[in-house]
Each structure stands twice: as C-alpha cells, then as structure tokens.
Amino acid sequence: MPRSNAGTKGVPRADREAQILVAATRLFGTLGYAGTSVAAVAEPAGISKPLVYSYFGSKEGLYSACLRRAGEQLAVEMEVIARSGVVGLERGLRTLEGVFDLLEPQPWVWRLIFDPTAPAEGEVAEVMATYTARITALAEEGVGELAALVGISDPLDVSALVRVWMSIFDALVGWWVDHPDQSAEAMTARCVRLFTGVTGADLGTVLA
Amino acid sequence: MPRSNAGTKGVPRADREAQILVAATRLFGTLGYAGTSVAAVAEPAGISKPLVYSYFGSKEGLYSACLRRAGEQLAVEMEVIARSGVVGLERGLRTLEGVFDLLEPQPWVWRLIFDPTAPAEGEVAEVMATYTARITALAEEGVGELAALVGISDPLDVSALVRVWMSIFDALVGWWVDHPDQSAEAMTARCVRLFTGVTGADLGTVLA
DNA sequence: GAGGTAACTTACTCCAAGGTCATATTGCGA
DNA sequence: TCGCAATATGACCTTGGAGTAAGTTACCTC
C-alpha cells in the first residue's frame, strides 16, 4: 500500500484535460469567472489544484480553454445557419433554435461567453473578443438587412439595433436557463409567438 | 503644526457621507461591486478607509447606501411616469426618456442596480431585490397590457416578454453609456425610430 | 481653559485564493 | 529489472483587500 496519495493513476493527460474542462465549464458558467476558484474546479474533477496548473498554467488559461471550446461550437453553429440561405426574421429564429438545441444539455455554456466578471485584459479578454466579434458580425449582417427593409438607415440607429437584438437573444436564452422544464422545441415555438405578436410578421411556416 | 494627520477637519458627518456616496456610486457603477475596493473609494473622497467603515460599517453597507439612493430615484421616476396616464408603447418610450434624463449627468448609476458582480446574499441582495421588484412590477404592468393587445396570453409567454423588454431597456441604456456624445433627447428620438421601424406603430406625436 | 465628543488616521490582523515547490508513485521501453 | 518520463499531491509562499484597535486632533460647551 502506497504511503502517500501522490503518483500517477494511469489517466492520460488528454483525458484529464477533458474532465477538467467539463467541470470548469460548468462552474464558470454557473458561478461566473470571479465567483469560481481553481480549487473548486479541481474537486469535482477528482484531482488536486496543482494538476490544473500543470495542465492549464493559470486560471486565465483554464478559462480561455473553456471559452475556446464553447465559443467555437456556438460560433460555428450560428455561422452555418447564417450561410444556409435563410433570411429576414426567420434567420433570427433559426439561429435561436440552433442555439437552444446546442445548449439544451449544457445551458450554462451561454453565460461563459458573455461573462461580465471575466477579466477585461489579457488572454481571456482577447479570446472573448474573438468570439464576440464573430457573433456580432453575424448579428450585424442579419439586423442590417432587416433594418434596411423597414427604413432604418442611420448607422448609429443600426448599431443600437444590433445591440438590442443581441440583448433580446441573451434575454431569451437567459429566461430559458431559468425555466429548465421548457424544451428547446417549446422555446422556439414561444419565440415564434412573441415575434409574431410584436412585429406582426407571419412566421407560421417556421415550425415545419 | 500637528504631529500627525489624524484629527477632525471640521467636516460634519452628513457632508462626508454625501461625499463618500458620490465617489462610491461612481466607482461601483463603473468598475462594479467586485472590482471596487473600499480603499479605492476612500481616495477620491479625500479620506482614509477606516472613516468609510466608521460611517457605513462594511463594504456591503456602503453599497447598500448607494443602491438605496440610486434605486429610489430611478424607481420613483418610473412610477411617476407609469401613473401619469400614458399607455401602450408610448409608456415604454416615456419611461426611457425619463431614465435618459435622470441618467444624463451620471450614467454609471444604471449599472449599480443591475450589477451582476454584487453579492447574491445578505443586505445588498435584499436591497437590490427590492428595487428590481419595483421596476419589474412596472414592466409587467406595461408589457402585460401590450401583450394582451396583440393576443399573447400565455403567462409564460408574457413572463418571457417582460424579460425581453427589460433587456431591451438595458441594451438601450448600455448603448447610450457607450456613446456619451449622444444627448438624452437624441436617444429618445432614436428609440422612436427603432420602435416605429420594428413594430410598425405610429409614435409620431411623442416628440412634442 | 478644561474636558467631552466627534472627526480622523496610522498601523496593524486576518483570510481567501492564485500560484509554486519538492516529492511520491507508477507505467513502460530498453 | 532498471531507470526515466508522466502523472500526481501535500504543504507551502504570496498578495490583495476586508475589517479593526488604538491613538490623535480639533471643535464646542461650560
């Protein structure tokens, strides 16, 4: 019998890294960057703090790794939908639908990307800026098209409207996270009802 | 000449408290609760840290005091507008207008009330909940009325729509904070254009 | 002008959390 | 089977910021 708990347990680095990322993503997404300690990540991952540092270097490094995985997933999902040819309000809806599906098993991931408690400088800020920029670009595309259609042409108006749209998106995801009994499908249907009610548009065929 | 810097400077407690609150509100609203240290508040107020503790008891006590002042101002402003008889989308606009005016000299106050880095328990959380509840009640009133008009009756749909509305409000204030060159009046006009564009409603008379 | 009190500061304590070091165990190739 | 690299940890160092103890100065009243 070993005299200490140290020593390898036969788990390869890649596997451990994956385990740590899962635990960290969940905690960061739930408690926020500032509210999560590295020790609190190590515990559910079943390992000790120094191993986390050995693999990810720092708390920021750990967060960046989580961010890259989650951000890539979300950005790709949204980009695929944007390139699928759907336009107008329906494009917004389809994007919501895709995000709801993606987030269904791990809704806390959303907060990761827009966490206001994350550091405003350094590596984390840069990675966040990358994904925020990719997502914002898509929003600008969609909102810009829609704005032109209803006669909103002033660039500052469009800029504000982009912000509003992203905020609506965030609010709907946030509401959903607070109502875990609602399925992704039900959420999409809800969005259709709300959009229809507010804009008067016809989105009846979206739920095919 | 005095041998130390200690000793009264003849400033009455009420005056000092007011100075401290001004400095604290600005810092909390800019850097957030978590990002602001009590020492950082003391410095621009021109005093030392223990005096802050002597007057406000704790960092939470200090934040609560800021919150009460700011929250009361905002809640009263919004309640007055709500009771003034204006209805429908115009009520939303008038509320935005009132908040823009109130915030013009101190836009950072907005973030104070919805600061996500504030503690989730204890006195601060309670005070925040109080004002959030007052403001949410007004939103529910206004949104509920509007929702009924466009045939949205499911309580969960209304609940989600309330969240969306508050988020739009927050986005518009946030955009404005990021564009300090825009006057409160210009912002109100912008909101009229956006609302008109998105909903198709006629708000032409609002800018009287 | 003596003393009580309000206003004020210096110099600490304490703790949580980020980060590091020295060391222990085991799998595996030569 | 020998030894090295990879995996792992307990114990430690360090820092920043919340909070406090004890003392200093000045105003105000009698």
PDB file of N, CA, C and O in Angstrom, chain B residues 96-152:
ATOM      1  N   LEU B  96     -38.284  55.391 -20.956  1.00  0.00           N
ATOM      2  CA  LEU B  96     -36.902  55.514 -21.437  1.00  0.00           C
ATOM      3  C   LEU B  96     -36.447  56.966 -21.395  1.00  0.00           C
ATOM      4  O   LEU B  96     -35.352  57.285 -20.918  1.00  0.00           O
ATOM      5  N   GLU B  97     -37.317  57.836 -21.883  1.00  0.00           N
ATOM      6  CA  GLU B  97     -36.990  59.266 -21.901  1.00  0.00           C
ATOM      7  C   GLU B  97     -36.657  59.761 -20.493  1.00  0.00           C
ATOM      8  O   GLU B  97     -35.647  60.439 -20.276  1.00  0.00           O
ATOM      9  N   GLY B  98     -37.517  59.413 -19.535  1.00  0.00           N
ATOM     10  CA  GLY B  98     -37.293  59.839 -18.154  1.00  0.00           C
ATOM     11  C   GLY B  98     -35.985  59.312 -17.608  1.00  0.00           C
ATOM     12  O   GLY B  98     -35.238  60.040 -16.937  1.00  0.00           O
ATOM     13  N   VAL B  99     -35.687  58.068 -17.893  1.00  0.00           N
ATOM     14  CA  VAL B  99     -34.455  57.473 -17.388  1.00  0.00           C
ATOM     15  C   VAL B  99     -33.236  58.114 -18.055  1.00  0.00           C
ATOM     16  O   VAL B  99     -32.235  58.388 -17.393  1.00  0.00           O
ATOM     17  N   PHE B 100     -33.329  58.386 -19.340  1.00  0.00           N
ATOM     18  CA  PHE B 100     -32.217  59.057 -20.021  1.00  0.00           C
ATOM     19  C   PHE B 100     -31.943  60.412 -19.369  1.00  0.00           C
ATOM     20  O   PHE B 100     -30.785  60.770 -19.118  1.00  0.00           O
ATOM     21  N   ASP B 101     -32.988  61.154 -19.097  1.00  0.00           N
ATOM     22  CA  ASP B 101     -32.808  62.467 -18.466  1.00  0.00           C
ATOM     23  C   ASP B 101     -32.153  62.332 -17.099  1.00  0.00           C
ATOM     24  O   ASP B 101     -31.231  63.061 -16.748  1.00  0.00           O
ATOM     25  N   LEU B 102     -32.676  61.384 -16.343  1.00  0.00           N
ATOM     26  CA  LEU B 102     -32.155  61.177 -14.981  1.00  0.00           C
ATOM     27  C   LEU B 102     -30.690  60.767 -15.004  1.00  0.00           C
ATOM     28  O   LEU B 102     -29.882  61.177 -14.168  1.00  0.00           O
ATOM     29  N   LEU B 103     -30.346  59.971 -16.008  1.00  0.00           N
ATOM     30  CA  LEU B 103     -29.002  59.390 -16.062  1.00  0.00           C
ATOM     31  C   LEU B 103     -27.991  60.285 -16.767  1.00  0.00           C
ATOM     32  O   LEU B 103     -26.785  60.030 -16.689  1.00  0.00           O
ATOM     33  N   GLU B 104     -28.486  61.313 -17.428  1.00  0.00           N
ATOM     34  CA  GLU B 104     -27.579  62.115 -18.245  1.00  0.00           C
ATOM     35  C   GLU B 104     -26.341  62.576 -17.474  1.00  0.00           C
ATOM     36  O   GLU B 104     -25.219  62.420 -17.953  1.00  0.00           O
ATOM     37  N   PRO B 105     -26.504  63.128 -16.256  1.00  0.00           N
ATOM     38  CA  PRO B 105     -25.292  63.572 -15.552  1.00  0.00           C
ATOM     39  C   PRO B 105     -24.546  62.455 -14.830  1.00  0.00           C
ATOM     40  O   PRO B 105     -23.473  62.684 -14.295  1.00  0.00           O
ATOM     41  N   GLN B 106     -25.081  61.259 -14.808  1.00  0.00           N
ATOM     42  CA  GLN B 106     -24.457  60.192 -14.014  1.00  0.00           C
ATOM     43  C   GLN B 106     -24.857  58.825 -14.573  1.00  0.00           C
ATOM     44  O   GLN B 106     -25.483  58.005 -13.885  1.00  0.00           O
ATOM     45  N   PRO B 107     -24.473  58.566 -15.829  1.00  0.00           N
ATOM     46  CA  PRO B 107     -24.955  57.356 -16.499  1.00  0.00           C
ATOM     47  C   PRO B 107     -24.556  56.064 -15.796  1.00  0.00           C
ATOM     48  O   PRO B 107     -25.246  55.058 -15.929  1.00  0.00           O
ATOM     49  N   TRP B 108     -23.446  56.079 -15.076  1.00  0.00           N
ATOM     50  CA  TRP B 108     -22.961  54.855 -14.433  1.00  0.00           C
ATOM     51  C   TRP B 108     -23.933  54.326 -13.384  1.00  0.00           C
ATOM     52  O   TRP B 108     -23.854  53.156 -13.005  1.00  0.00           O
ATOM     53  N   VAL B 109     -24.824  55.178 -12.916  1.00  0.00           N
ATOM     54  CA  VAL B 109     -25.770  54.747 -11.880  1.00  0.00           C
ATOM     55  C   VAL B 109     -26.577  53.529 -12.328  1.00  0.00           C
ATOM     56  O   VAL B 109     -26.898  52.659 -11.520  1.00  0.00           O
ATOM     57  N   TRP B 110     -26.865  53.480 -13.614  1.00  0.00           N
ATOM     58  CA  TRP B 110     -27.681  52.379 -14.118  1.00  0.00           C
ATOM     59  C   TRP B 110     -27.096  51.017 -13.759  1.00  0.00           C
ATOM     60  O   TRP B 110     -27.793  50.119 -13.289  1.00  0.00           O
ATOM     61  N   ARG B 111     -25.797  50.897 -13.978  1.00  0.00           N
ATOM     62  CA  ARG B 111     -25.168  49.596 -13.756  1.00  0.00           C
ATOM     63  C   ARG B 111     -25.235  49.167 -12.293  1.00  0.00           C
ATOM     64  O   ARG B 111     -25.245  47.980 -11.976  1.00  0.00           O
ATOM     65  N   LEU B 112     -25.264  50.156 -11.425  1.00  0.00           N
ATOM     66  CA  LEU B 112     -25.319  49.896  -9.987  1.00  0.00           C
ATOM     67  C   LEU B 112     -26.452  48.940  -9.641  1.00  0.00           C
ATOM     68  O   LEU B 112     -26.292  47.996  -8.862  1.00  0.00           O
ATOM     69  N   ILE B 113     -27.605  49.212 -10.201  1.00  0.00           N
ATOM     70  CA  ILE B 113     -28.821  48.496  -9.792  1.00  0.00           C
ATOM     71  C   ILE B 113     -28.865  47.092 -10.351  1.00  0.00           C
ATOM     72  O   ILE B 113     -29.518  46.203  -9.789  1.00  0.00           O
ATOM     73  N   PHE B 114     -28.193  46.867 -11.465  1.00  0.00           N
ATOM     74  CA  PHE B 114     -28.236  45.539 -12.065  1.00  0.00           C
ATOM     75  C   PHE B 114     -26.859  44.902 -12.084  1.00  0.00           C
ATOM     76  O   PHE B 114     -26.582  44.035 -12.913  1.00  0.00           O
ATOM     77  N   ASP B 115     -25.990  45.325 -11.176  1.00  0.00           N
ATOM     78  CA  ASP B 115     -24.620  44.819 -11.160  1.00  0.00           C
ATOM     79  C   ASP B 115     -24.567  43.316 -10.904  1.00  0.00           C
ATOM     80  O   ASP B 115     -24.947  42.839  -9.833  1.00  0.00           O
ATOM     81  N   PRO B 116     -24.100  42.554 -11.887  1.00  0.00           N
ATOM     82  CA  PRO B 116     -24.063  41.093 -11.698  1.00  0.00           C
ATOM     83  C   PRO B 116     -22.934  40.644 -10.776  1.00  0.00           C
ATOM     84  O   PRO B 116     -22.903  39.483 -10.388  1.00  0.00           O
ATOM     85  N   THR B 117     -22.021  41.544 -10.419  1.00  0.00           N
ATOM     86  CA  THR B 117     -20.931  41.141  -9.535  1.00  0.00           C
ATOM     87  C   THR B 117     -21.255  41.405  -8.069  1.00  0.00           C
ATOM     88  O   THR B 117     -20.431  41.154  -7.200  1.00  0.00           O
ATOM     89  N   ALA B 118     -22.434  41.927  -7.795  1.00  0.00           N
ATOM     90  CA  ALA B 118     -22.814  42.174  -6.401  1.00  0.00           C
ATOM     91  C   ALA B 118     -23.125  40.848  -5.712  1.00  0.00           C
ATOM     92  O   ALA B 118     -23.512  39.882  -6.371  1.00  0.00           O
ATOM     93  N   PRO B 119     -22.931  40.781  -4.391  1.00  0.00           N
ATOM     94  CA  PRO B 119     -23.186  39.533  -3.666  1.00  0.00           C
ATOM     95  C   PRO B 119     -24.636  39.067  -3.822  1.00  0.00           C
ATOM     96  O   PRO B 119     -25.548  39.879  -3.894  1.00  0.00           O
ATOM     97  N   ALA B 120     -24.801  37.761  -3.900  1.00  0.00           N
ATOM     98  CA  ALA B 120     -26.130  37.193  -4.145  1.00  0.00           C
ATOM     99  C   ALA B 120     -26.909  36.953  -2.860  1.00  0.00           C
ATOM    100  O   ALA B 120     -28.049  36.494  -2.895  1.00  0.00           O
ATOM    101  N   GLU B 121     -26.287  37.245  -1.734  1.00  0.00           N
ATOM    102  CA  GLU B 121     -26.971  37.060  -0.455  1.00  0.00           C
ATOM    103  C   GLU B 121     -26.691  38.250   0.453  1.00  0.00           C
ATOM    104  O   GLU B 121     -25.808  39.038   0.192  1.00  0.00           O
ATOM    105  N   GLY B 122     -27.467  38.342   1.535  1.00  0.00           N
ATOM    106  CA  GLY B 122     -27.222  39.383   2.509  1.00  0.00           C
ATOM    107  C   GLY B 122     -27.962  40.672   2.190  1.00  0.00           C
ATOM    108  O   GLY B 122     -28.844  40.714   1.325  1.00  0.00           O
ATOM    109  N   GLU B 123     -27.557  41.728   2.880  1.00  0.00           N
ATOM    110  CA  GLU B 123     -28.264  43.004   2.787  1.00  0.00           C
ATOM    111  C   GLU B 123     -28.313  43.529   1.362  1.00  0.00           C
ATOM    112  O   GLU B 123     -29.363  43.933   0.869  1.00  0.00           O
ATOM    113  N   VAL B 124     -27.167  43.514   0.694  1.00  0.00           N
ATOM    114  CA  VAL B 124     -27.111  44.044  -0.672  1.00  0.00           C
ATOM    115  C   VAL B 124     -28.128  43.347  -1.563  1.00  0.00           C
ATOM    116  O   VAL B 124     -28.893  43.987  -2.288  1.00  0.00           O
ATOM    117  N   ALA B 125     -28.146  42.028  -1.491  1.00  0.00           N
ATOM    118  CA  ALA B 125     -29.073  41.269  -2.330  1.00  0.00           C
ATOM    119  C   ALA B 125     -30.512  41.661  -2.037  1.00  0.00           C
ATOM    120  O   ALA B 125     -31.326  41.819  -2.957  1.00  0.00           O
ATOM    121  N   GLU B 126     -30.806  41.878  -0.766  1.00  0.00           N
ATOM    122  CA  GLU B 126     -32.181  42.252  -0.406  1.00  0.00           C
ATOM    123  C   GLU B 126     -32.560  43.610  -0.965  1.00  0.00           C
ATOM    124  O   GLU B 126     -33.638  43.784  -1.526  1.00  0.00           O
ATOM    125  N   VAL B 127     -31.672  44.574  -0.799  1.00  0.00           N
ATOM    126  CA  VAL B 127     -31.977  45.911  -1.310  1.00  0.00           C
ATOM    127  C   VAL B 127     -32.113  45.873  -2.828  1.00  0.00           C
ATOM    128  O   VAL B 127     -33.039  46.445  -3.408  1.00  0.00           O
ATOM    129  N   MET B 128     -31.194  45.168  -3.484  1.00  0.00           N
ATOM    130  CA  MET B 128     -31.291  45.045  -4.943  1.00  0.00           C
ATOM    131  C   MET B 128     -32.623  44.418  -5.331  1.00  0.00           C
ATOM    132  O   MET B 128     -33.286  44.876  -6.262  1.00  0.00           O
ATOM    133  N   ALA B 129     -33.008  43.366  -4.603  1.00  0.00           N
ATOM    134  CA  ALA B 129     -34.264  42.680  -4.916  1.00  0.00           C
ATOM    135  C   ALA B 129     -35.445  43.633  -4.779  1.00  0.00           C
ATOM    136  O   ALA B 129     -36.376  43.612  -5.588  1.00  0.00           O
ATOM    137  N   THR B 130     -35.387  44.489  -3.770  1.00  0.00           N
ATOM    138  CA  THR B 130     -36.477  45.447  -3.565  1.00  0.00           C
ATOM    139  C   THR B 130     -36.687  46.327  -4.796  1.00  0.00           C
ATOM    140  O   THR B 130     -37.796  46.425  -5.327  1.00  0.00           O
ATOM    141  N   TYR B 131     -35.599  46.926  -5.260  1.00  0.00           N
ATOM    142  CA  TYR B 131     -35.744  47.852  -6.379  1.00  0.00           C
ATOM    143  C   TYR B 131     -36.001  47.116  -7.684  1.00  0.00           C
ATOM    144  O   TYR B 131     -36.785  47.561  -8.521  1.00  0.00           O
ATOM    145  N   THR B 132     -35.334  45.992  -7.854  1.00  0.00           N
ATOM    146  CA  THR B 132     -35.606  45.183  -9.046  1.00  0.00           C
ATOM    147  C   THR B 132     -37.095  44.823  -9.101  1.00  0.00           C
ATOM    148  O   THR B 132     -37.727  44.896 -10.155  1.00  0.00           O
ATOM    149  N   ALA B 133     -37.645  44.466  -7.933  1.00  0.00           N
ATOM    150  CA  ALA B 133     -39.055  44.075  -7.900  1.00  0.00           C
ATOM    151  C   ALA B 133     -39.955  45.256  -8.270  1.00  0.00           C
ATOM    152  O   ALA B 133     -40.915  45.099  -9.041  1.00  0.00           O
ATOM    153  N   ARG B 134     -39.634  46.442  -7.735  1.00  0.00           N
ATOM    154  CA  ARG B 134     -40.465  47.610  -8.057  1.00  0.00           C
ATOM    155  C   ARG B 134     -40.445  47.887  -9.550  1.00  0.00           C
ATOM    156  O   ARG B 134     -41.469  48.166 -10.169  1.00  0.00           O
ATOM    157  N   ILE B 135     -39.254  47.813 -10.125  1.00  0.00           N
ATOM    158  CA  ILE B 135     -39.122  48.107 -11.554  1.00  0.00           C
ATOM    159  C   ILE B 135     -39.766  47.004 -12.392  1.00  0.00           C
ATOM    160  O   ILE B 135     -40.453  47.271 -13.380  1.00  0.00           O
ATOM    161  N   THR B 136     -39.548  45.759 -11.980  1.00  0.00           N
ATOM    162  CA  THR B 136     -40.155  44.650 -12.715  1.00  0.00           C
ATOM    163  C   THR B 136     -41.684  44.743 -12.693  1.00  0.00           C
ATOM    164  O   THR B 136     -42.353  44.456 -13.689  1.00  0.00           O
ATOM    165  N   ALA B 137     -42.234  45.150 -11.548  1.00  0.00           N
ATOM    166  CA  ALA B 137     -43.694  45.271 -11.453  1.00  0.00           C
ATOM    167  C   ALA B 137     -44.221  46.236 -12.505  1.00  0.00           C
ATOM    168  O   ALA B 137     -45.241  45.975 -13.161  1.00  0.00           O
ATOM    169  N   LEU B 138     -43.511  47.344 -12.687  1.00  0.00           N
ATOM    170  CA  LEU B 138     -43.937  48.312 -13.698  1.00  0.00           C
ATOM    171  C   LEU B 138     -43.846  47.709 -15.091  1.00  0.00           C
ATOM    172  O   LEU B 138     -44.735  47.879 -15.923  1.00  0.00           O
ATOM    173  N   ALA B 139     -42.754  46.979 -15.334  1.00  0.00           N
ATOM    174  CA  ALA B 139     -42.585  46.357 -16.647  1.00  0.00           C
ATOM    175  C   ALA B 139     -43.707  45.353 -16.897  1.00  0.00           C
ATOM    176  O   ALA B 139     -44.264  45.296 -17.997  1.00  0.00           O
ATOM    177  N   GLU B 140     -44.055  44.584 -15.864  1.00  0.00           N
ATOM    178  CA  GLU B 140     -45.114  43.585 -16.039  1.00  0.00           C
ATOM    179  C   GLU B 140     -46.437  44.244 -16.386  1.00  0.00           C
ATOM    180  O   GLU B 140     -47.191  43.751 -17.224  1.00  0.00           O
ATOM    181  N   GLU B 141     -46.682  45.376 -15.734  1.00  0.00           N
ATOM    182  CA  GLU B 141     -47.908  46.119 -15.999  1.00  0.00           C
ATOM    183  C   GLU B 141     -47.963  46.543 -17.462  1.00  0.00           C
ATOM    184  O   GLU B 141     -48.915  46.230 -18.185  1.00  0.00           O
ATOM    185  N   GLY B 142     -46.921  47.227 -17.886  1.00  0.00           N
ATOM    186  CA  GLY B 142     -46.892  47.760 -19.241  1.00  0.00           C
ATOM    187  C   GLY B 142     -46.870  46.670 -20.298  1.00  0.00           C
ATOM    188  O   GLY B 142     -47.632  46.701 -21.267  1.00  0.00           O
ATOM    189  N   VAL B 143     -45.999  45.687 -20.105  1.00  0.00           N
ATOM    190  CA  VAL B 143     -45.876  44.620 -21.092  1.00  0.00           C
ATOM    191  C   VAL B 143     -47.156  43.787 -21.129  1.00  0.00           C
ATOM    192  O   VAL B 143     -47.626  43.399 -22.201  1.00  0.00           O
ATOM    193  N   GLY B 144     -47.732  43.527 -19.946  1.00  0.00           N
ATOM    194  CA  GLY B 144     -48.959  42.723 -19.880  1.00  0.00           C
ATOM    195  C   GLY B 144     -50.064  43.349 -20.721  1.00  0.00           C
ATOM    196  O   GLY B 144     -50.735  42.670 -21.508  1.00  0.00           O
ATOM    197  N   GLU B 145     -50.213  44.645 -20.556  1.00  0.00           N
ATOM    198  CA  GLU B 145     -51.231  45.366 -21.312  1.00  0.00           C
ATOM    199  C   GLU B 145     -51.004  45.218 -22.817  1.00  0.00           C
ATOM    200  O   GLU B 145     -51.901  44.837 -23.582  1.00  0.00           O
ATOM    201  N   LEU B 146     -49.770  45.470 -23.218  1.00  0.00           N
ATOM    202  CA  LEU B 146     -49.407  45.390 -24.637  1.00  0.00           C
ATOM    203  C   LEU B 146     -49.572  43.968 -25.178  1.00  0.00           C
ATOM    204  O   LEU B 146     -50.051  43.759 -26.298  1.00  0.00           O
ATOM    205  N   ALA B 147     -49.177  42.995 -24.382  1.00  0.00           N
ATOM    206  CA  ALA B 147     -49.248  41.601 -24.812  1.00  0.00           C
ATOM    207  C   ALA B 147     -50.695  41.204 -25.076  1.00  0.00           C
ATOM    208  O   ALA B 147     -51.005  40.574 -26.103  1.00  0.00           O
ATOM    209  N   ALA B 148     -51.577  41.568 -24.181  1.00  0.00           N
ATOM    210  CA  ALA B 148     -52.991  41.230 -24.353  1.00  0.00           C
ATOM    211  C   ALA B 148     -53.512  41.782 -25.673  1.00  0.00           C
ATOM    212  O   ALA B 148     -54.272  41.140 -26.390  1.00  0.00           O
ATOM    213  N   LEU B 149     -53.058  42.986 -25.987  1.00  0.00           N
ATOM    214  CA  LEU B 149     -53.500  43.652 -27.209  1.00  0.00           C
ATOM    215  C   LEU B 149     -53.121  42.906 -28.477  1.00  0.00           C
ATOM    216  O   LEU B 149     -53.833  42.942 -29.477  1.00  0.00           O
ATOM    217  N   VAL B 150     -51.978  42.227 -28.458  1.00  0.00           N
ATOM    218  CA  VAL B 150     -51.548  41.525 -29.663  1.00  0.00           C
ATOM    219  C   VAL B 150     -51.792  40.023 -29.547  1.00  0.00           C
ATOM    220  O   VAL B 150     -51.239  39.243 -30.334  1.00  0.00           O
ATOM    221  N   GLY B 151     -52.600  39.630 -28.554  1.00  0.00           N
ATOM    222  CA  GLY B 151     -53.022  38.234 -28.478  1.00  0.00           C
ATOM    223  C   GLY B 151     -52.040  37.294 -27.806  1.00  0.00           C
ATOM    224  O   GLY B 151     -52.137  36.075 -27.964  1.00  0.00           O
ATOM    225  N   ILE B 152     -51.092  37.846 -27.042  1.00  0.00           N
ATOM    226  CA  ILE B 152     -50.209  36.976 -26.272  1.00  0.00           C
ATOM    227  C   ILE B 152     -50.805  36.825 -24.880  1.00  0.00           C
ATOM    228  O   ILE B 152     -50.842  37.778 -24.106  1.00  0.00           O
TER     229      ILE B 152
END
